[in-house]
Amino acid sequence: MTHPDTEELMDYLYGELDVARRGAVAEHVAACEACKGRLATWGGVRRELDTWELPDAPTRPVAQPRAARGWPVVRWAVAASVLLATGYGLARLNAPQPSTTTASTIDTATLRDELKRELRAELGRELKADHAKFASEQSDRQAAFRQAVADALEELDTRQVVRNATLRRDMETVALRAREELDQLASSTQTGNVLTPPYQQQ
Amino acid sequence: MGWRLKLAGRGDAASDEDAMRRVRANGDPVAFAQLVARWETPIRRLCVRMTGDEHRGEDLTQEAFARAFANRQRFDGSGRFSTWLWRIALNLCYENHRRMKLRSEESFDARDDRPHGLDGPSEHAETSERAAMVRDALARLPELHRSIVVLRQYEGLKFREIADVLGIAEGTAKWRMSEALDQLAESLKPLAEVEEPPESEEQQPAVEPSAPVMEKVSVAL
């Protein structure tokens, strides 16, 4: 039998050959040092390649203090949606003194509106800073995308009103941190420490 | 987060196209968020491996989805959404590579042999030395070859789909893959020398370890 060509050997290596051809190639390889050698080399490379593993989670997780870099947009929007979920989170954090109101007495709808306004304002500030410095087609796309995803996540969240008290407590903690991040974001854009789009880093 | 868990997971191809239909029809952000949740991780893995840089890869991932949403009308639904998205992400990686190359060429102390677009070793304390060697070896591949390796070896795309993504013939994809593996064998030689005997591959009889055949294959740039 003649040598399988390179393309067929590659199919064989990656298990993309049909059963009929696979048997024939395997038979040839068993008896052919050259082809056996090529496959062994490639197999070795594949194993080496697999040693470069990546974590499943990104380096910048959702609600943890970040290094001095721009927020990934989706993470930021997720954090914002958590604030929405807690409903009373905004009121509590804004209260100058410990609030005596409980979650059940707070008008969730009003709070959502307040937070939505603040969210949009925050987005606006961030986007304004971006636009001012990097007026470009790509910035507009980023802006459209941010708004779209923020809307989407908000809508998704609206569909799942959280009633579970324990879960609400956990989300309150996350919301607290997200709130800190938003404040940091606001102050960093205001002081002109503009978030740098990835492709124009200094 | 309940909603995130529900949306995670690849799902089947048909639902991607359904979602995109809604995105195209009225910019449906909920449908788009589903696509983001489903494809963010694989796209990020691609961008990190193409650039060799975790942060850059994450930024390019964001940009890929932004571009996909902005260009949603250009997805006509004739092919798979994932094919289209891989292509968008790869184009961004290519653009990034060109920018890095230009920057390093302009830089006063640019060195030709340094792989472009990589952080110094100190940036990624967690990256093992072995993984760093793999990363550097991949960075030395021409972009087309690197793309094929990342898609085939790390993301498990069939050669047929890789050919669709890259707009090349299927045979070409396989041939370039062999060139890439040969070049990587050369680059990774120091690692191979301390290797354990290979286990048998799936769908393949156990291959006895033999002296690697080092073919000098000229890799088209």
Tab-separated table of C-alpha atoms in Angstrom:
chain	number	residue	atom	x	y	z
A	1	MET	CA	0.000	0.000	0.000
A	2	THR	CA	1.248	3.460	-0.778
A	3	HIS	CA	1.759	6.005	1.973
A	4	PRO	CA	-1.340	7.917	2.978
A	5	ASP	CA	-0.862	11.521	1.961
A	6	THR	CA	-0.319	14.174	4.586
A	7	GLU	CA	-3.952	15.229	4.601
A	8	GLU	CA	-5.139	11.722	5.243
A	9	LEU	CA	-2.591	11.232	8.006
A	10	MET	CA	-3.885	14.433	9.574
A	11	ASP	CA	-7.448	13.109	9.375
A	12	TYR	CA	-6.227	9.924	10.993
A	13	LEU	CA	-4.416	11.830	13.738
A	14	TYR	CA	-7.558	13.717	14.631
A	15	GLY	CA	-9.983	10.868	14.246
A	16	GLU	CA	-11.756	12.349	11.255
A	17	LEU	CA	-11.362	9.323	9.009
A	18	ASP	CA	-14.297	7.049	8.276
A	19	VAL	CA	-14.118	3.521	9.630
A	20	ALA	CA	-13.125	1.954	6.328
A	21	ARG	CA	-10.141	4.213	5.699
A	22	ARG	CA	-9.125	4.210	9.350
A	23	GLY	CA	-8.483	0.481	9.335
A	24	ALA	CA	-6.443	0.638	6.160
A	25	VAL	CA	-4.311	3.522	7.416
A	26	ALA	CA	-3.770	1.876	10.786
A	27	GLU	CA	-2.575	-1.232	9.034
A	28	HIS	CA	-0.117	0.747	6.930
A	29	VAL	CA	1.172	2.750	9.875
A	30	ALA	CA	1.864	-0.372	11.890
A	31	ALA	CA	4.260	-1.535	9.206
A	32	CYS	CA	5.739	1.784	8.067
A	33	GLU	CA	8.450	3.480	10.114
A	34	ALA	CA	8.216	6.794	8.254
A	35	CYS	CA	4.487	7.254	8.794
A	36	LYS	CA	4.716	5.864	12.306
A	37	GLY	CA	7.415	8.431	13.024
A	38	ARG	CA	5.383	11.343	11.681
A	39	LEU	CA	2.388	10.379	13.793
A	40	ALA	CA	4.536	9.922	16.863
A	41	THR	CA	6.058	13.364	16.387
A	42	TRP	CA	2.691	14.993	15.904
A	43	GLY	CA	1.225	13.098	18.843
A	44	GLY	CA	4.020	14.391	21.019
A	45	VAL	CA	3.376	17.959	19.927
A	46	ARG	CA	-0.330	17.585	20.690
A	47	ARG	CA	0.448	16.448	24.211
A	48	GLU	CA	2.782	19.380	24.723
A	49	LEU	CA	0.168	21.790	23.417
A	50	ASP	CA	-2.310	20.434	25.944
A	51	THR	CA	-0.055	21.392	28.824
A	52	TRP	CA	-1.013	25.025	28.181
A	53	GLU	CA	-4.266	25.075	30.058
A	54	LEU	CA	-6.399	28.129	30.646
A	55	PRO	CA	-8.659	28.741	33.621
A	56	ASP	CA	-12.363	28.612	32.841
A	57	ALA	CA	-13.047	31.844	34.614
A	58	PRO	CA	-11.580	35.087	33.278
A	59	THR	CA	-8.952	36.953	35.272
A	60	ARG	CA	-11.432	39.659	36.158
A	61	PRO	CA	-14.317	38.044	37.995
A	62	VAL	CA	-17.654	39.705	38.569
A	63	ALA	CA	-17.797	41.443	41.901
A	64	GLN	CA	-14.311	41.664	43.271
A	65	PRO	CA	-12.067	44.678	43.651
A	66	ARG	CA	-10.341	45.251	40.352
A	67	ALA	CA	-6.842	46.363	39.472
A	68	ALA	CA	-6.503	49.718	37.747
A	69	ARG	CA	-7.924	48.615	34.427
A	70	GLY	CA	-11.131	49.165	32.591
A	71	TRP	CA	-14.034	47.014	33.716
A	72	PRO	CA	-14.938	44.313	31.284
A	73	VAL	CA	-18.285	45.520	30.088
A	74	VAL	CA	-20.227	42.365	30.645
A	75	ARG	CA	-18.944	41.963	34.205
A	76	TRP	CA	-19.915	45.490	34.967
A	77	ALA	CA	-23.360	45.024	33.572
A	78	VAL	CA	-23.755	41.838	35.589
A	79	ALA	CA	-22.798	43.672	38.750
A	80	ALA	CA	-25.365	46.305	37.905
A	81	SER	CA	-28.031	43.693	37.430
A	82	VAL	CA	-27.263	42.344	40.858
A	83	LEU	CA	-28.020	45.761	42.269
A	84	LEU	CA	-31.328	45.646	40.494
A	85	ALA	CA	-32.063	42.233	41.910
A	86	THR	CA	-31.627	43.340	45.463
A	87	GLY	CA	-34.100	46.131	44.911
A	88	TYR	CA	-33.522	47.825	48.210
A	89	GLY	CA	-29.729	47.808	47.827
A	90	LEU	CA	-29.508	51.333	46.512
A	91	ALA	CA	-31.667	52.857	49.210
A	92	ARG	CA	-29.765	51.105	51.970
A	93	LEU	CA	-26.369	52.138	50.697
A	94	ASN	CA	-27.429	55.704	50.153
A	95	ALA	CA	-29.067	56.140	53.541
A	96	PRO	CA	-27.053	58.471	55.795
A	97	GLN	CA	-28.211	56.491	58.801
A	98	PRO	CA	-29.146	52.860	59.137
A	99	SER	CA	-32.517	52.555	57.545
A	100	THR	CA	-35.399	51.277	59.577
A	101	THR	CA	-37.303	50.181	56.546
A	102	THR	CA	-37.316	46.564	55.502
A	103	ALA	CA	-37.277	45.144	52.033
A	104	SER	CA	-40.979	44.423	52.042
A	105	THR	CA	-41.935	48.028	52.726
A	106	ILE	CA	-39.731	49.516	50.019
A	107	ASP	CA	-41.225	50.362	46.692
A	108	THR	CA	-39.107	48.125	44.507
A	109	ALA	CA	-40.322	49.668	41.298
A	110	THR	CA	-39.229	53.122	42.370
A	111	LEU	CA	-35.857	51.832	43.387
A	112	ARG	CA	-35.421	50.075	40.067
A	113	ASP	CA	-36.176	53.318	38.278
A	114	GLU	CA	-33.721	55.200	40.456
A	115	LEU	CA	-31.044	52.667	39.839
A	116	LYS	CA	-31.785	52.509	36.147
A	117	ARG	CA	-31.320	56.274	35.978
A	118	GLU	CA	-28.097	56.058	37.881
A	119	LEU	CA	-26.929	53.222	35.695
A	120	ARG	CA	-27.628	55.161	32.546
A	121	ALA	CA	-25.890	58.200	34.011
A	122	GLU	CA	-22.923	56.049	34.865
A	123	LEU	CA	-22.871	54.549	31.421
A	124	GLY	CA	-23.189	58.020	29.983
A	125	ARG	CA	-20.231	59.298	31.982
A	126	GLU	CA	-18.100	56.380	31.000
A	127	LEU	CA	-19.114	56.557	27.375
A	128	LYS	CA	-18.678	60.309	27.251
A	129	ALA	CA	-15.136	59.960	28.472
A	130	ASP	CA	-14.542	57.250	25.914
A	131	HIS	CA	-16.103	59.234	23.116
A	132	ALA	CA	-14.282	62.413	23.990
A	133	LYS	CA	-10.936	60.785	23.690
A	134	PHE	CA	-11.575	58.029	21.182
A	135	ALA	CA	-14.271	59.190	18.848
A	136	SER	CA	-14.338	56.315	16.456
A	137	GLU	CA	-16.628	53.799	14.885
A	138	GLN	CA	-15.419	51.186	17.299
A	139	SER	CA	-16.333	53.280	20.322
A	140	ASP	CA	-19.861	53.622	19.015
A	141	ARG	CA	-20.111	49.918	18.591
A	142	GLN	CA	-18.863	49.409	22.118
A	143	ALA	CA	-21.415	51.885	23.373
A	144	ALA	CA	-24.255	50.179	21.542
A	145	PHE	CA	-23.107	46.863	22.817
A	146	ARG	CA	-22.794	48.000	26.417
A	147	GLN	CA	-26.257	49.449	26.376
A	148	ALA	CA	-27.678	46.350	24.735
A	149	VAL	CA	-26.140	43.961	27.162
A	150	ALA	CA	-27.021	46.112	30.168
A	151	ASP	CA	-30.607	46.177	28.928
A	152	ALA	CA	-30.605	42.478	28.292
A	153	LEU	CA	-29.276	41.588	31.673
A	154	GLU	CA	-31.710	43.932	33.312
A	155	GLU	CA	-34.590	42.341	31.492
A	156	LEU	CA	-33.379	38.853	32.271
A	157	ASP	CA	-33.166	39.786	35.888
A	158	THR	CA	-36.608	41.318	35.933
A	159	ARG	CA	-37.999	37.955	35.014
A	160	GLN	CA	-36.596	36.312	38.091
A	161	VAL	CA	-37.637	38.253	41.137
A	162	VAL	CA	-35.584	37.058	44.044
A	163	ARG	CA	-37.730	36.200	47.062
A	164	ASN	CA	-35.358	33.980	48.901
A	165	ALA	CA	-34.042	35.821	51.956
A	166	THR	CA	-30.737	33.993	52.130
A	167	LEU	CA	-30.029	34.581	48.497
A	168	ARG	CA	-30.964	38.216	48.966
A	169	ARG	CA	-28.416	38.528	51.767
A	170	ASP	CA	-25.682	37.123	49.558
A	171	MET	CA	-26.653	39.406	46.739
A	172	GLU	CA	-26.579	42.347	49.105
A	173	THR	CA	-22.919	41.671	49.775
A	174	VAL	CA	-22.187	41.447	46.090
A	175	ALA	CA	-24.215	44.609	45.485
A	176	LEU	CA	-22.188	46.438	48.097
A	177	ARG	CA	-18.997	45.611	46.296
A	178	ALA	CA	-20.528	46.415	42.924
A	179	ARG	CA	-21.566	49.761	44.321
A	180	GLU	CA	-17.988	50.450	45.380
A	181	GLU	CA	-16.848	49.564	41.901
A	182	LEU	CA	-19.382	51.952	40.368
A	183	ASP	CA	-18.137	54.720	42.640
A	184	GLN	CA	-14.573	54.002	41.641
A	185	LEU	CA	-15.623	54.013	38.028
A	186	ALA	CA	-17.386	57.324	38.415
A	187	SER	CA	-14.496	58.992	40.160
A	188	SER	CA	-11.937	57.612	37.740
A	189	THR	CA	-13.813	58.902	34.705
A	190	GLN	CA	-14.383	62.262	36.360
A	191	THR	CA	-10.750	62.794	37.213
A	192	GLY	CA	-9.903	62.161	33.594
A	193	ASN	CA	-8.330	58.812	34.255
A	194	VAL	CA	-10.050	57.558	31.201
A	195	LEU	CA	-10.637	53.875	30.596
A	196	THR	CA	-8.380	52.887	27.770
A	197	PRO	CA	-9.885	50.806	25.008
A	198	PRO	CA	-7.753	47.725	24.607
A	199	TYR	CA	-6.363	48.512	21.216
A	200	GLN	CA	-4.989	51.908	22.069
A	201	GLN	CA	-2.967	51.246	25.145
A	202	GLN	CA	0.079	53.392	25.617
B	1	MET	CA	-26.587	33.815	39.718
B	2	GLY	CA	-29.543	31.817	38.547
B	3	TRP	CA	-29.993	33.309	35.115
B	4	ARG	CA	-26.351	32.924	34.255
B	5	LEU	CA	-26.351	29.254	35.129
B	6	LYS	CA	-29.380	28.687	32.992
B	7	LEU	CA	-27.817	30.312	29.996
B	8	ALA	CA	-24.401	28.699	30.278
B	9	GLY	CA	-23.495	25.800	28.050
B	10	ARG	CA	-23.053	25.560	24.327
B	11	GLY	CA	-26.504	24.396	23.356
B	12	ASP	CA	-27.138	23.184	19.833
B	13	ALA	CA	-26.358	25.128	16.688
B	14	ALA	CA	-29.993	25.693	15.751
B	15	SER	CA	-30.633	27.842	18.801
B	16	ASP	CA	-27.683	30.092	17.956
B	17	GLU	CA	-29.241	30.908	14.611
B	18	ASP	CA	-32.670	31.403	16.215
B	19	ALA	CA	-31.150	33.858	18.655
B	20	MET	CA	-29.371	35.732	15.873
B	21	ARG	CA	-32.609	35.955	13.956
B	22	ARG	CA	-34.109	37.805	16.908
B	23	VAL	CA	-31.025	39.955	17.279
B	24	ARG	CA	-31.180	40.935	13.623
B	25	ALA	CA	-34.914	41.511	13.617
B	26	ASN	CA	-35.063	43.970	16.499
B	27	GLY	CA	-31.657	44.092	18.156
B	28	ASP	CA	-33.011	41.769	20.820
B	29	PRO	CA	-30.523	42.209	23.670
B	30	VAL	CA	-31.847	39.218	25.589
B	31	ALA	CA	-31.151	36.908	22.673
B	32	PHE	CA	-27.741	38.477	22.266
B	33	ALA	CA	-26.953	38.078	25.949
B	34	GLN	CA	-27.690	34.369	25.521
B	35	LEU	CA	-25.157	34.168	22.706
B	36	VAL	CA	-22.605	36.023	24.802
B	37	ALA	CA	-23.116	33.685	27.727
B	38	ARG	CA	-22.765	30.680	25.463
B	39	TRP	CA	-19.727	31.733	23.449
B	40	GLU	CA	-17.747	34.035	25.695
B	41	THR	CA	-15.478	31.355	27.125
B	42	PRO	CA	-14.436	29.645	23.884
B	43	ILE	CA	-13.883	33.005	22.166
B	44	ARG	CA	-11.817	34.186	25.101
B	45	ARG	CA	-9.733	31.017	24.992
B	46	LEU	CA	-9.081	31.613	21.303
B	47	CYS	CA	-8.076	35.238	21.803
B	48	VAL	CA	-5.828	34.439	24.755
B	49	ARG	CA	-4.052	31.703	22.832
B	50	MET	CA	-3.743	33.725	19.641
B	51	THR	CA	-2.262	36.736	21.450
B	52	GLY	CA	-0.481	34.856	24.235
B	53	ASP	CA	-1.828	37.495	26.613
B	54	GLU	CA	-4.677	36.974	29.090
B	55	HIS	CA	-5.687	40.609	29.426
B	56	ARG	CA	-5.395	41.391	25.750
B	57	GLY	CA	-7.350	38.256	24.968
B	58	GLU	CA	-10.159	39.309	27.299
B	59	ASP	CA	-10.291	42.783	25.787
B	60	LEU	CA	-10.426	41.336	22.281
B	61	THR	CA	-13.244	39.055	23.386
B	62	GLN	CA	-15.299	42.064	24.459
B	63	GLU	CA	-14.548	43.741	21.158
B	64	ALA	CA	-15.514	40.609	19.227
B	65	PHE	CA	-18.996	40.593	20.692
B	66	ALA	CA	-19.325	44.341	20.242
B	67	ARG	CA	-18.427	43.944	16.595
B	68	ALA	CA	-20.783	40.992	16.186
B	69	PHE	CA	-23.654	43.006	17.594
B	70	ALA	CA	-22.834	46.081	15.552
B	71	ASN	CA	-22.578	44.020	12.373
B	72	ARG	CA	-25.557	41.805	13.138
B	73	GLN	CA	-27.224	42.679	9.834
B	74	ARG	CA	-24.249	41.239	8.008
B	75	PHE	CA	-24.953	37.777	9.369
B	76	ASP	CA	-27.316	36.446	6.764
B	77	GLY	CA	-27.967	33.142	8.467
B	78	SER	CA	-26.665	31.066	5.564
B	79	GLY	CA	-23.829	29.660	7.636
B	80	ARG	CA	-23.449	28.932	11.308
B	81	PHE	CA	-23.331	31.758	13.789
B	82	SER	CA	-20.277	30.232	15.453
B	83	THR	CA	-18.321	30.185	12.172
B	84	TRP	CA	-19.081	33.880	11.738
B	85	LEU	CA	-18.110	34.666	15.326
B	86	TRP	CA	-14.828	32.753	15.167
B	87	ARG	CA	-13.969	34.730	12.047
B	88	ILE	CA	-14.735	38.065	13.743
B	89	ALA	CA	-12.581	37.139	16.721
B	90	LEU	CA	-9.691	35.956	14.547
B	91	ASN	CA	-9.762	39.131	12.475
B	92	LEU	CA	-9.468	41.123	15.676
B	93	CYS	CA	-6.497	38.987	16.698
B	94	TYR	CA	-4.873	39.621	13.325
B	95	GLU	CA	-5.447	43.359	13.637
B	96	ASN	CA	-3.979	43.270	17.122
B	97	HIS	CA	-0.962	41.365	15.884
B	98	ARG	CA	-0.341	43.924	13.135
B	99	ARG	CA	-0.570	46.774	15.632
B	100	MET	CA	1.851	45.093	18.017
B	101	LYS	CA	4.226	44.366	15.179
B	102	LEU	CA	4.185	47.971	13.979
B	103	ARG	CA	4.715	49.215	17.500
B	104	SER	CA	7.662	46.961	18.138
B	105	GLU	CA	9.211	47.837	14.806
B	106	GLU	CA	8.995	51.507	15.663
B	107	SER	CA	10.340	50.928	19.118
B	108	PHE	CA	13.968	51.812	19.626
B	109	ASP	CA	15.059	48.525	21.054
B	110	ALA	CA	12.910	46.177	18.993
B	111	ARG	CA	14.405	42.760	18.633
B	112	ASP	CA	13.515	40.565	15.678
B	113	ASP	CA	13.541	37.291	17.519
B	114	ARG	CA	11.119	38.329	20.214
B	115	PRO	CA	7.622	36.958	19.692
B	116	HIS	CA	5.195	39.801	19.204
B	117	GLY	CA	2.381	40.640	21.508
B	118	LEU	CA	3.613	38.732	24.523
B	119	ASP	CA	4.022	39.954	28.024
B	120	GLY	CA	7.266	39.429	29.840
B	121	PRO	CA	7.482	36.357	32.037
B	122	SER	CA	6.870	38.391	35.156
B	123	GLU	CA	3.305	39.286	34.175
B	124	HIS	CA	1.943	35.808	34.411
B	125	ALA	CA	3.346	34.316	37.557
B	126	GLU	CA	0.904	31.457	37.343
B	127	THR	CA	1.909	30.401	33.840
B	128	SER	CA	4.198	27.452	34.211
B	129	GLU	CA	7.466	27.492	32.381
B	130	ARG	CA	6.262	24.665	30.194
B	131	ALA	CA	3.087	26.495	29.242
B	132	ALA	CA	5.170	29.595	28.517
B	133	MET	CA	7.309	27.605	26.102
B	134	VAL	CA	4.207	26.349	24.347
B	135	ARG	CA	2.835	29.875	24.210
B	136	ASP	CA	6.078	31.207	22.714
B	137	ALA	CA	6.297	28.370	20.210
B	138	LEU	CA	2.748	29.107	19.047
B	139	ALA	CA	3.562	32.804	18.769
B	140	ARG	CA	6.349	32.000	16.351
B	141	LEU	CA	3.948	30.324	13.943
B	142	PRO	CA	2.579	32.340	11.058
B	143	GLU	CA	-0.891	33.604	11.898
B	144	LEU	CA	-2.754	31.269	9.584
B	145	HIS	CA	-1.000	28.240	11.024
B	146	ARG	CA	-1.523	29.425	14.581
B	147	SER	CA	-5.223	29.934	13.880
B	148	ILE	CA	-5.569	26.393	12.591
B	149	VAL	CA	-3.747	24.909	15.559
B	150	VAL	CA	-5.817	26.850	18.085
B	151	LEU	CA	-9.096	25.954	16.405
B	152	ARG	CA	-8.272	22.276	15.866
B	153	GLN	CA	-6.247	21.334	18.930
B	154	TYR	CA	-7.762	23.584	21.570
B	155	GLU	CA	-11.288	24.239	20.382
B	156	GLY	CA	-11.909	20.911	18.674
B	157	LEU	CA	-13.251	22.273	15.408
B	158	LYS	CA	-13.259	19.799	12.527
B	159	PHE	CA	-11.088	20.670	9.545
B	160	ARG	CA	-14.218	21.282	7.490
B	161	GLU	CA	-15.343	24.018	9.838
B	162	ILE	CA	-11.850	25.478	10.165
B	163	ALA	CA	-11.756	25.756	6.388
B	164	ASP	CA	-15.094	27.618	6.472
B	165	VAL	CA	-13.894	30.001	9.162
B	166	LEU	CA	-10.650	30.815	7.376
B	167	GLY	CA	-11.997	30.761	3.837
B	168	ILE	CA	-9.511	28.156	2.638
B	169	ALA	CA	-9.841	24.670	1.203
B	170	GLU	CA	-10.175	21.800	3.644
B	171	GLY	CA	-7.088	20.104	2.226
B	172	THR	CA	-5.123	23.314	2.692
B	173	ALA	CA	-6.156	23.454	6.337
B	174	LYS	CA	-4.885	19.925	6.929
B	175	TRP	CA	-1.643	20.561	5.077
B	176	ARG	CA	-0.967	23.776	7.000
B	177	MET	CA	-1.734	21.916	10.203
B	178	SER	CA	0.955	19.383	9.408
B	179	GLU	CA	3.426	22.176	8.700
B	180	ALA	CA	2.482	23.797	11.993
B	181	LEU	CA	2.930	20.588	13.964
B	182	ASP	CA	6.313	20.031	12.314
B	183	GLN	CA	7.471	23.521	13.187
B	184	LEU	CA	6.164	23.155	16.736
B	185	ALA	CA	7.989	19.849	17.071
B	186	GLU	CA	11.171	21.726	16.308
B	187	SER	CA	10.395	24.580	18.726
B	188	LEU	CA	9.345	22.260	21.510
B	189	LYS	CA	12.249	19.873	21.139
B	190	PRO	CA	13.708	20.789	24.579
B	191	LEU	CA	10.427	19.793	26.183
B	192	ALA	CA	10.077	16.609	24.188
B	193	GLU	CA	13.387	15.347	25.446
B	194	VAL	CA	12.088	15.031	28.982
B	195	GLU	CA	8.823	13.509	27.926
B	196	GLU	CA	7.284	10.260	29.144
B	197	PRO	CA	6.361	7.537	26.686
B	198	PRO	CA	3.201	8.399	24.756
B	199	GLU	CA	-0.151	6.813	25.620
B	200	SER	CA	-2.222	5.437	22.798
B	201	GLU	CA	-4.349	7.945	20.935
B	202	GLU	CA	-8.060	7.440	20.619
B	203	GLN	CA	-9.023	5.665	17.404
B	204	GLN	CA	-5.393	4.775	16.866
B	205	PRO	CA	-3.314	1.773	17.737
B	206	ALA	CA	-0.607	2.412	20.334
B	207	VAL	CA	2.410	3.872	18.584
B	208	GLU	CA	5.806	2.875	19.879
B	209	PRO	CA	8.079	5.774	20.731
B	210	SER	CA	10.590	6.222	17.984
B	211	ALA	CA	13.060	8.908	17.113
B	212	PRO	CA	10.981	11.860	15.923
B	213	VAL	CA	11.264	12.420	12.209
B	214	MET	CA	12.394	16.027	11.928
B	215	GLU	CA	11.393	17.107	8.483
B	216	LYS	CA	12.562	20.467	7.309
B	217	VAL	CA	9.334	21.831	5.964
B	218	SER	CA	9.347	25.342	4.674
B	219	VAL	CA	6.404	27.082	6.210
B	220	ALA	CA	4.761	29.575	3.906
B	221	LEU	CA	4.533	33.021	5.480
